[in-house]
Short mmCIF file of C-alpha atoms and ligand atoms in Angstrom, two decimals:
data_model
loop_
_atom_site.label_atom_id
_atom_site.label_comp_id
_atom_site.label_asym_id
_atom_site.label_seq_id
_atom_site.Cartn_x
_atom_site.Cartn_y
_atom_site.Cartn_z
CA MET A 9 -3.61 -36.28 -24.05
CA TYR A 10 0.19 -36.08 -24.53
CA ASP A 11 -0.21 -39.89 -25.56
CA LYS A 12 -1.87 -38.22 -28.38
CA ILE A 13 0.75 -37.16 -30.24
CA THR A 14 3.15 -41.25 -30.24
CA ASN A 15 2.70 -43.77 -31.59
CA PRO A 16 0.92 -45.99 -29.16
CA ASN A 17 1.98 -48.82 -30.82
CA ASP A 18 5.72 -47.87 -29.84
CA LYS A 19 6.43 -48.68 -26.81
CA TYR A 20 9.65 -47.08 -27.04
CA SER A 21 9.47 -43.82 -29.92
CA ALA A 22 11.70 -41.35 -29.07
CA LEU A 23 8.74 -39.37 -29.64
CA LYS A 24 7.00 -40.87 -26.54
CA VAL A 25 6.27 -38.31 -24.75
CA ASN A 26 6.57 -39.02 -20.40
CA ALA A 27 3.83 -38.11 -18.12
CA ALA A 28 4.08 -34.76 -16.72
CA ILE A 29 5.55 -34.99 -12.90
CA GLU A 30 2.94 -33.36 -10.64
CA GLN A 31 5.26 -29.61 -10.09
CA PRO A 32 4.97 -26.98 -7.36
CA SER A 33 2.64 -24.54 -6.96
CA GLN A 34 4.32 -21.51 -7.62
CA VAL A 35 2.56 -19.47 -5.51
CA ASN A 36 4.52 -18.45 -2.36
CA SER A 37 2.20 -20.24 0.78
CA GLU A 38 4.15 -17.49 2.92
CA PHE A 39 1.57 -14.92 0.64
CA LEU A 40 -1.18 -17.94 1.45
CA LYS A 41 -1.45 -18.15 5.12
CA ARG A 42 -1.50 -14.49 5.06
CA HIS A 43 -3.93 -14.15 2.75
CA VAL A 44 -6.92 -13.31 3.21
CA LYS A 45 -8.72 -15.05 1.42
CA GLY A 46 -12.26 -14.03 -0.66
CA LYS A 47 -12.50 -12.09 2.90
CA GLU A 48 -14.06 -8.53 2.41
CA LEU A 49 -11.41 -6.07 4.37
CA SER A 50 -12.16 -3.94 7.54
CA ILE A 51 -10.83 -0.63 7.04
CA ASN A 52 -9.09 -1.84 10.68
CA ASP A 53 -7.91 -4.85 9.03
CA TYR A 54 -6.09 -2.73 7.15
CA VAL A 55 -5.05 -0.22 9.25
CA ASP A 56 -3.35 -3.31 11.85
CA GLY A 57 -2.46 -5.44 8.70
CA ILE A 58 -0.19 -2.34 7.60
CA LEU A 59 1.26 -1.88 11.40
CA THR A 60 1.52 -5.34 11.55
CA LYS A 61 3.62 -4.93 8.89
CA ASN A 62 1.59 -7.52 6.74
CA ARG A 63 3.34 -6.81 3.37
CA THR A 64 0.27 -8.44 1.80
CA ILE A 65 -2.34 -5.85 2.84
CA LEU A 66 -0.13 -2.93 2.97
CA SER A 67 -0.30 -3.52 -1.08
CA GLN A 68 -3.60 -4.34 -1.08
CA ALA A 69 -3.90 -0.52 0.94
CA ILE A 70 -2.14 1.07 -1.98
CA THR A 71 -4.02 -0.51 -4.44
CA LEU A 72 -6.65 1.52 -2.53
CA ILE A 73 -4.90 5.10 -3.41
CA GLU A 74 -4.14 4.75 -6.48
CA SER A 75 -7.48 3.24 -7.61
CA SER A 76 -9.68 5.86 -8.87
CA ARG A 77 -13.00 4.67 -7.81
CA TYR A 78 -15.25 7.20 -5.28
CA ASP A 79 -15.47 4.41 -2.45
CA HIS A 80 -11.68 2.80 -2.75
CA GLN A 81 -10.74 6.58 -2.33
CA GLU A 82 -13.22 7.09 0.72
CA ILE A 83 -11.12 4.00 2.63
CA ALA A 84 -8.02 4.99 1.34
CA GLN A 85 -8.39 8.38 3.22
CA GLN A 86 -9.13 6.75 5.96
CA ILE A 87 -6.20 4.11 6.25
CA ILE A 88 -4.34 6.78 5.48
CA GLU A 89 -5.31 9.67 8.23
CA ARG A 90 -5.37 6.49 10.85
CA CYS A 91 -1.96 5.65 9.90
CA LEU A 92 -0.89 9.14 9.60
CA PRO A 93 0.62 9.13 13.51
CA TYR A 94 2.68 5.95 13.20
CA SER A 95 4.82 7.94 9.90
CA GLY A 96 7.35 10.37 8.68
CA LYS A 97 10.39 8.75 10.97
CA SER A 98 11.49 7.11 7.66
CA ILE A 99 14.30 9.63 5.65
CA ARG A 100 13.18 10.21 2.58
CA LEU A 101 15.69 9.54 -0.07
CA GLY A 102 15.54 11.52 -4.08
CA ILE A 103 17.42 9.49 -6.54
CA THR A 104 16.85 10.84 -9.68
CA GLY A 105 19.18 11.33 -13.47
CA VAL A 106 18.77 10.76 -17.53
CA PRO A 107 17.23 6.83 -17.95
CA GLY A 108 20.09 4.52 -19.10
CA VAL A 109 22.24 6.60 -16.07
CA GLY A 110 21.84 3.48 -13.61
CA LYS A 111 18.78 4.21 -11.06
CA SER A 112 17.27 0.85 -10.47
CA THR A 113 21.14 -0.59 -10.32
CA VAL A 114 22.38 1.53 -7.96
CA ILE A 115 19.56 0.93 -5.70
CA ASP A 116 18.93 -2.36 -6.02
CA VAL A 117 22.60 -2.52 -4.17
CA LEU A 118 22.71 0.44 -2.11
CA GLY A 119 19.19 -0.83 -0.95
CA THR A 120 19.90 -4.01 -0.03
CA ASN A 121 24.29 -2.82 1.41
CA LEU A 122 21.10 -1.08 3.50
CA THR A 123 18.92 -3.85 4.66
CA LYS A 124 21.90 -6.59 4.91
CA THR A 125 22.52 -4.04 8.03
CA GLY A 126 19.03 -3.90 9.29
CA HIS A 127 17.12 -1.24 7.31
CA LYS A 128 13.67 -2.15 5.83
CA VAL A 129 13.61 -0.41 2.43
CA ALA A 130 10.58 0.97 0.30
CA VAL A 131 11.93 1.90 -2.99
CA LEU A 132 8.53 3.58 -4.55
CA ALA A 133 8.51 5.66 -7.72
CA ILE A 134 7.06 8.38 -10.19
CA ASP A 135 7.52 7.67 -13.30
CA PRO A 136 6.19 10.73 -16.06
CA SER A 137 4.76 7.88 -18.48
CA SER A 138 3.77 10.57 -21.28
CA GLU A 139 -0.20 10.31 -22.30
CA ARG A 140 1.27 10.98 -25.95
CA SER A 141 3.87 6.99 -25.98
CA LYS A 142 1.77 4.93 -23.74
CA GLY A 143 4.96 3.75 -22.45
CA SER A 144 6.31 3.63 -19.13
CA ILE A 145 10.34 5.18 -19.28
CA LEU A 146 10.40 3.52 -15.56
CA GLY A 147 8.19 0.33 -15.49
CA ASP A 148 8.27 -1.93 -18.18
CA LYS A 149 12.31 -3.45 -17.63
CA THR A 150 13.62 -5.84 -15.03
CA ARG A 151 14.65 -4.57 -12.33
CA MET A 152 16.33 -4.09 -9.52
CA GLU A 153 16.44 -7.79 -9.19
CA ASP A 154 18.47 -8.45 -6.20
CA LEU A 155 16.36 -6.08 -4.40
CA SER A 156 12.77 -7.94 -5.34
CA THR A 157 13.58 -10.69 -3.83
CA ASP A 158 15.50 -9.46 -0.51
CA PRO A 159 12.60 -10.07 2.61
CA ASN A 160 13.29 -6.04 3.36
CA ALA A 161 12.55 -3.75 0.79
CA PHE A 162 9.32 -3.60 -0.73
CA ILE A 163 9.41 -2.21 -4.34
CA ARG A 164 5.76 -0.89 -5.95
CA PRO A 165 6.16 0.91 -9.27
CA SER A 166 4.56 3.97 -10.02
CA PRO A 167 1.30 4.88 -9.67
CA SER A 168 0.14 4.72 -13.68
CA ALA A 169 -3.40 6.98 -14.07
CA GLY A 170 -3.48 10.42 -14.44
CA SER A 171 -1.53 13.33 -14.12
CA LEU A 172 1.67 14.52 -13.07
CA GLY A 173 -0.40 15.42 -10.03
CA GLY A 174 -2.33 13.13 -9.55
CA VAL A 175 0.89 10.32 -9.21
CA ALA A 176 2.96 13.09 -6.56
CA ARG A 177 -0.21 13.29 -3.68
CA LYS A 178 -0.61 9.04 -4.42
CA THR A 179 2.89 9.54 -3.47
CA ARG A 180 2.63 10.88 -1.44
CA GLU A 181 0.08 8.94 1.23
CA ILE A 182 2.29 5.83 0.62
CA ILE A 183 5.36 7.50 1.67
CA VAL A 184 2.82 7.17 4.59
CA LEU A 185 1.93 3.50 4.23
CA CYS A 186 5.04 2.13 4.11
CA GLU A 187 6.18 4.36 7.48
CA ALA A 188 3.78 3.29 8.81
CA ALA A 189 4.02 -0.59 8.06
CA GLY A 190 7.93 -0.10 9.14
CA PHE A 191 10.02 1.62 6.45
CA ASP A 192 13.17 3.31 7.49
CA VAL A 193 14.07 4.13 4.24
CA VAL A 194 12.23 5.22 1.61
CA ILE A 195 13.33 6.02 -1.57
CA VAL A 196 11.91 7.66 -4.69
CA GLU A 197 13.00 7.67 -8.39
CA THR A 198 12.26 9.59 -11.11
CA VAL A 199 13.55 9.89 -14.65
CA GLY A 200 15.72 13.68 -14.76
CA VAL A 201 13.67 15.02 -17.67
CA GLY A 202 11.05 16.65 -16.78
CA GLN A 203 9.02 17.94 -14.51
CA SER A 204 8.71 14.41 -12.08
CA GLU A 205 11.76 15.71 -10.60
CA ILE A 206 10.78 18.36 -9.46
CA VAL A 207 6.73 16.44 -7.64
CA ALA A 208 9.62 13.76 -5.84
CA HIS A 209 12.22 16.44 -4.88
CA SER A 210 8.50 17.87 -3.16
CA MET A 211 8.43 14.62 -1.21
CA VAL A 212 11.71 14.01 -0.21
CA ASP A 213 14.21 15.66 2.30
CA PHE A 214 17.41 14.40 0.35
CA PHE A 215 18.02 14.25 -3.12
CA LEU A 216 20.49 12.03 -5.31
CA LEU A 217 21.31 13.13 -8.79
CA LEU A 218 23.02 10.29 -10.95
CA GLN A 219 25.17 12.06 -13.48
CA LEU A 220 27.49 10.69 -16.53
CA SER A 221 31.28 10.95 -17.16
CA ASN A 222 30.14 12.61 -19.94
CA ALA A 223 30.12 15.72 -18.20
CA GLY A 224 31.95 18.46 -20.96
CA ASP A 225 28.10 18.05 -23.04
CA GLU A 226 26.20 17.62 -19.51
CA LEU A 227 26.95 20.70 -17.83
CA GLN A 228 25.78 22.61 -20.88
CA GLY A 229 22.82 20.95 -22.01
CA ILE A 230 21.82 19.80 -18.30
CA LYS A 231 18.58 22.04 -16.92
CA ARG A 232 20.72 24.48 -13.93
CA GLY A 233 17.11 23.67 -11.76
CA ILE A 234 17.86 20.04 -11.34
CA MET A 235 21.56 21.15 -9.59
CA GLU A 236 19.50 23.39 -7.80
CA MET A 237 18.02 21.32 -6.99
CA ALA A 238 20.86 18.22 -5.52
CA ASP A 239 21.79 17.35 -3.17
CA ALA A 240 24.46 15.77 -3.83
CA ILE A 241 26.11 14.89 -7.60
CA ALA A 242 27.16 11.10 -7.27
CA ILE A 243 28.95 9.68 -11.24
CA ASN A 244 28.07 6.51 -11.89
CA LYS A 245 29.81 3.54 -14.16
CA ALA A 246 33.29 5.45 -12.41
CA GLU A 247 35.11 1.84 -12.98
CA GLY A 248 38.10 1.10 -14.92
CA GLU A 249 38.91 3.34 -18.12
CA ASN A 250 36.33 5.27 -17.71
CA LYS A 251 37.72 5.99 -13.80
CA GLN A 252 39.42 9.85 -14.18
CA LYS A 253 36.68 9.78 -16.32
CA ALA A 254 34.48 10.41 -14.46
CA GLU A 255 37.36 12.04 -11.36
CA ILE A 256 37.25 15.08 -14.19
CA ALA A 257 32.96 15.30 -14.38
CA ALA A 258 33.17 15.23 -10.75
CA GLY A 259 35.63 18.32 -10.52
CA GLN A 260 33.54 19.67 -13.21
CA TYR A 261 30.40 19.99 -11.53
CA ARG A 262 31.91 20.73 -8.15
CA ASN A 263 33.19 23.95 -9.93
CA ALA A 264 29.78 24.56 -11.54
CA LEU A 265 28.38 24.47 -8.28
CA HIS A 266 30.43 26.59 -6.32
CA LEU A 267 28.62 29.20 -8.87
CA PHE A 268 25.12 28.74 -6.71
CA PRO A 269 23.81 30.57 -3.73
CA LEU A 270 24.32 28.87 -0.63
CA THR A 271 21.54 26.75 0.18
CA ASP A 272 18.83 27.40 2.79
CA SER A 273 19.67 24.41 4.41
CA GLY A 274 23.06 25.67 5.06
CA TRP A 275 24.92 22.55 3.06
CA THR A 276 27.49 21.82 -0.06
CA PRO A 277 26.12 19.65 -2.37
CA ASN A 278 28.98 16.69 -2.28
CA VAL A 279 29.43 16.17 -5.45
CA PHE A 280 31.56 12.38 -5.63
CA THR A 281 31.89 9.23 -8.13
CA CYS A 282 30.59 5.72 -7.63
CA SER A 283 30.19 2.30 -9.33
CA ALA A 284 26.84 0.46 -9.12
CA TYR A 285 29.20 -2.36 -11.08
CA ASP A 286 31.35 -2.67 -8.78
CA ASN A 287 29.82 -1.65 -5.60
CA ILE A 288 32.11 1.81 -5.08
CA ASN A 289 31.10 4.28 -3.40
CA ILE A 290 27.28 3.86 -3.08
CA ASP A 291 27.77 4.11 1.15
CA LYS A 292 29.28 6.91 0.29
CA ILE A 293 25.74 7.86 -0.78
CA TRP A 294 24.00 6.71 1.57
CA GLU A 295 26.55 7.96 4.44
CA THR A 296 26.44 12.13 2.43
CA VAL A 297 23.03 11.82 3.50
CA ASN A 298 23.53 10.71 7.58
CA GLU A 299 25.85 13.52 7.66
CA TYR A 300 22.82 15.75 5.77
CA VAL A 301 20.70 14.57 8.51
CA ILE A 302 22.66 15.36 11.09
CA HIS A 303 23.04 18.46 9.91
CA THR A 304 19.94 19.72 8.98
CA LYS A 305 18.07 18.57 12.28
CA LYS A 306 20.62 20.61 13.90
CA ASN A 307 20.04 23.68 12.69
CA ASN A 308 16.25 22.89 12.88
CA TYR A 309 16.03 23.16 8.02
CA PHE A 310 15.19 19.14 7.66
CA TYR A 311 11.66 19.76 9.99
CA LYS A 312 11.62 22.70 8.09
CA ARG A 313 11.89 21.38 4.94
CA ARG A 314 9.00 19.00 6.17
CA ASN A 315 6.94 21.60 7.38
CA GLU A 316 7.21 23.64 4.43
CA GLN A 317 6.15 20.08 2.05
CA ASN A 318 3.36 19.91 4.29
CA LEU A 319 1.83 23.29 4.09
CA LYS A 320 2.69 22.59 0.40
CA ILE A 321 0.31 19.89 0.47
CA LEU A 322 -2.64 21.61 1.92
CA SER A 323 -2.09 24.72 -1.20
CA GLU A 324 -1.77 22.00 -3.35
CA SER A 325 -5.35 20.29 -2.14
CA ILE A 326 -7.92 23.63 -1.82
CA ASP A 327 -5.97 24.77 -5.21
CA SER A 328 -7.64 20.65 -6.84
CA HIS A 329 -9.79 20.93 -4.71
CA LEU A 330 -11.60 24.03 -6.35
CA LYS A 331 -10.35 24.05 -9.69
CA GLU A 332 -12.33 20.23 -9.59
CA ASN A 333 -15.32 22.35 -8.38
CA PHE A 334 -15.30 25.11 -10.72
CA TYR A 335 -14.99 23.23 -13.73
CA THR A 336 -17.59 20.68 -13.26
CA ASN A 337 -20.20 23.42 -11.99
CA SER A 338 -22.94 23.33 -15.18
CA ILE A 339 -23.33 27.14 -15.60
CA VAL A 340 -19.02 27.05 -16.00
CA LYS A 341 -19.35 24.57 -18.44
CA GLU A 342 -22.03 26.13 -20.15
CA ARG A 343 -21.45 29.39 -20.58
CA ILE A 344 -17.19 28.41 -21.11
CA ILE A 345 -18.60 27.54 -24.67
CA GLU A 346 -19.43 30.97 -25.31
CA ALA A 347 -17.23 32.70 -23.92
CA GLN A 348 -14.21 31.60 -25.53
CA LYS A 349 -16.36 31.02 -28.16
CA GLU A 350 -16.37 35.46 -27.81
CA ILE A 351 -12.62 35.82 -26.55
CA LEU A 352 -12.07 34.25 -30.54
CA ASP A 353 -14.24 36.43 -32.35
CA ASN A 354 -12.80 39.73 -29.99
CA LYS A 355 -15.69 39.81 -28.39
CA ILE A 356 -14.30 40.19 -24.75
CA SER A 357 -10.98 39.98 -23.58
CA ALA A 358 -9.78 37.56 -21.77
CA TYR A 359 -9.47 38.87 -18.81
CA ILE A 360 -13.22 39.73 -18.51
CA ALA A 361 -14.42 36.66 -19.44
CA ALA A 362 -12.77 35.07 -16.73
CA GLN A 363 -14.29 37.45 -14.14
CA LYS A 364 -17.67 36.44 -15.93
CA LEU A 365 -17.56 33.02 -15.05
CA ILE A 366 -16.09 33.29 -12.14
CA ASN A 367 -18.87 35.34 -10.82
CA ASP A 368 -21.38 32.89 -12.38
CA TYR A 369 -19.99 30.71 -9.96
CA PHE A 370 -20.30 31.90 -6.45
CA ASN A 371 -23.53 33.04 -7.61
CA ASP A 372 -24.65 29.68 -8.49
CA ILE A 373 -22.63 28.55 -4.93
CA LYS A 374 -24.78 31.21 -3.27
CA LYS A 375 -28.02 29.95 -4.99
CA ASP A 376 -27.51 26.80 -4.17
CA ASN A 377 -26.33 27.73 -0.34
P1 GDP B 17 18.24 4.05 -15.40
O1 GDP B 17 17.36 3.91 -16.59
O2 GDP B 17 19.32 5.22 -14.94
O3 GDP B 17 17.08 3.07 -14.34
O4 GDP B 17 19.32 2.47 -15.36
P2 GDP B 17 19.30 0.92 -15.55
O5 GDP B 17 20.16 1.08 -13.91
O6 GDP B 17 18.83 -0.12 -15.67
O7 GDP B 17 21.48 1.33 -15.71
C1 GDP B 17 21.46 1.49 -17.39
C2 GDP B 17 22.42 0.23 -17.38
O8 GDP B 17 23.43 0.84 -17.61
C3 GDP B 17 22.05 -1.03 -18.03
O9 GDP B 17 22.90 -1.33 -19.30
C4 GDP B 17 23.55 -0.80 -16.57
O10 GDP B 17 23.71 -2.92 -16.65
C5 GDP B 17 24.68 -0.37 -17.11
N1 GDP B 17 24.92 0.63 -15.03
C6 GDP B 17 24.55 0.63 -14.28
N2 GDP B 17 25.37 0.43 -13.19
C7 GDP B 17 26.71 0.56 -13.96
C8 GDP B 17 27.62 1.01 -13.61
O11 GDP B 17 28.25 0.78 -11.92
N3 GDP B 17 28.77 0.83 -14.21
C9 GDP B 17 28.93 0.11 -15.34
N4 GDP B 17 29.61 -0.15 -16.98
N5 GDP B 17 27.51 -0.54 -16.43
C10 GDP B 17 26.40 0.31 -15.30
#
């Protein structure tokens, strides 16, 4: 094929293209060895694969969790159920901060420091990619270059489809599988610009807020809620000329935190500066997490927080199930449009309309039973 573009009469033409040399396969041979080609995996295969730390099977199981297909969901739920007894042993660390603060760089350095000392690190993301922009805030750049090729790390981008509630549920389920696969540090990354940090906070043991040194302006703008959730605040990019400014900012954050009431955990949030570029104080993040874990295990808050998170999952699951059942009920679907019209025409109050719809729904269910 190449010969067609050269002059066949001129053997020594500069345009002559040499025949291609066969390249080695681009596919990792380890992957091929591990991949069960063409075979549908049974639930046992999935569970055994996860428990024997087979990353390919872990990834495939996560894909089932992320799928919206009913049959996939059914299998996924059984895998999760079987993995639950092997979960719960990791430290779950949430990291939030505005885009550009350095989350992925910090996680790359922190994660690599951790794998070097024998930890196995999973990084999951909750990405509030808006339905409107269709874009992903976290996912569209090359991120965590060292960690992404580290055999002791596992990085999974945010499940893209669905509501924040749906993503939250899937992320919690993915945590269970990662823990069963032996990851002892699970980092949940999210962007601190909306509701997603509240969701991330609801599934981790420790919550780190990354900030930049322009605290003067930031303190005005930052939502008090995020500061209240933080177990530590790290001012990133604190190197070179920026270091002094970062220290000043750290002082301002410490002062601001003093005004907050004491937390239920009895822990006073730490504030320090760090630089992911120069790997300065990134270890301090992990030291702080460890101190926190020791402190909260001693006073039982660690377990209390996890129990509360579990009970919240129960109530959230019931809420979403009931809601879905209500809105997909055929009588409700039919009558809700009428009700909306009557409310807009001032013929009925919204409260009474709601009560009527709920009565219709329960009567319909009773009829079926
Ligand atoms: P994210 O959007 O929060 O994940 O932020 P990134 O990790 O992508 O970092 C945003 C930019 O800040 C990138 O250009 C990084 O190279 C840079 N950056 C990250 N950490 C540091 C740091 O410690 N010092 C400096 N000077 N730049 C950093």
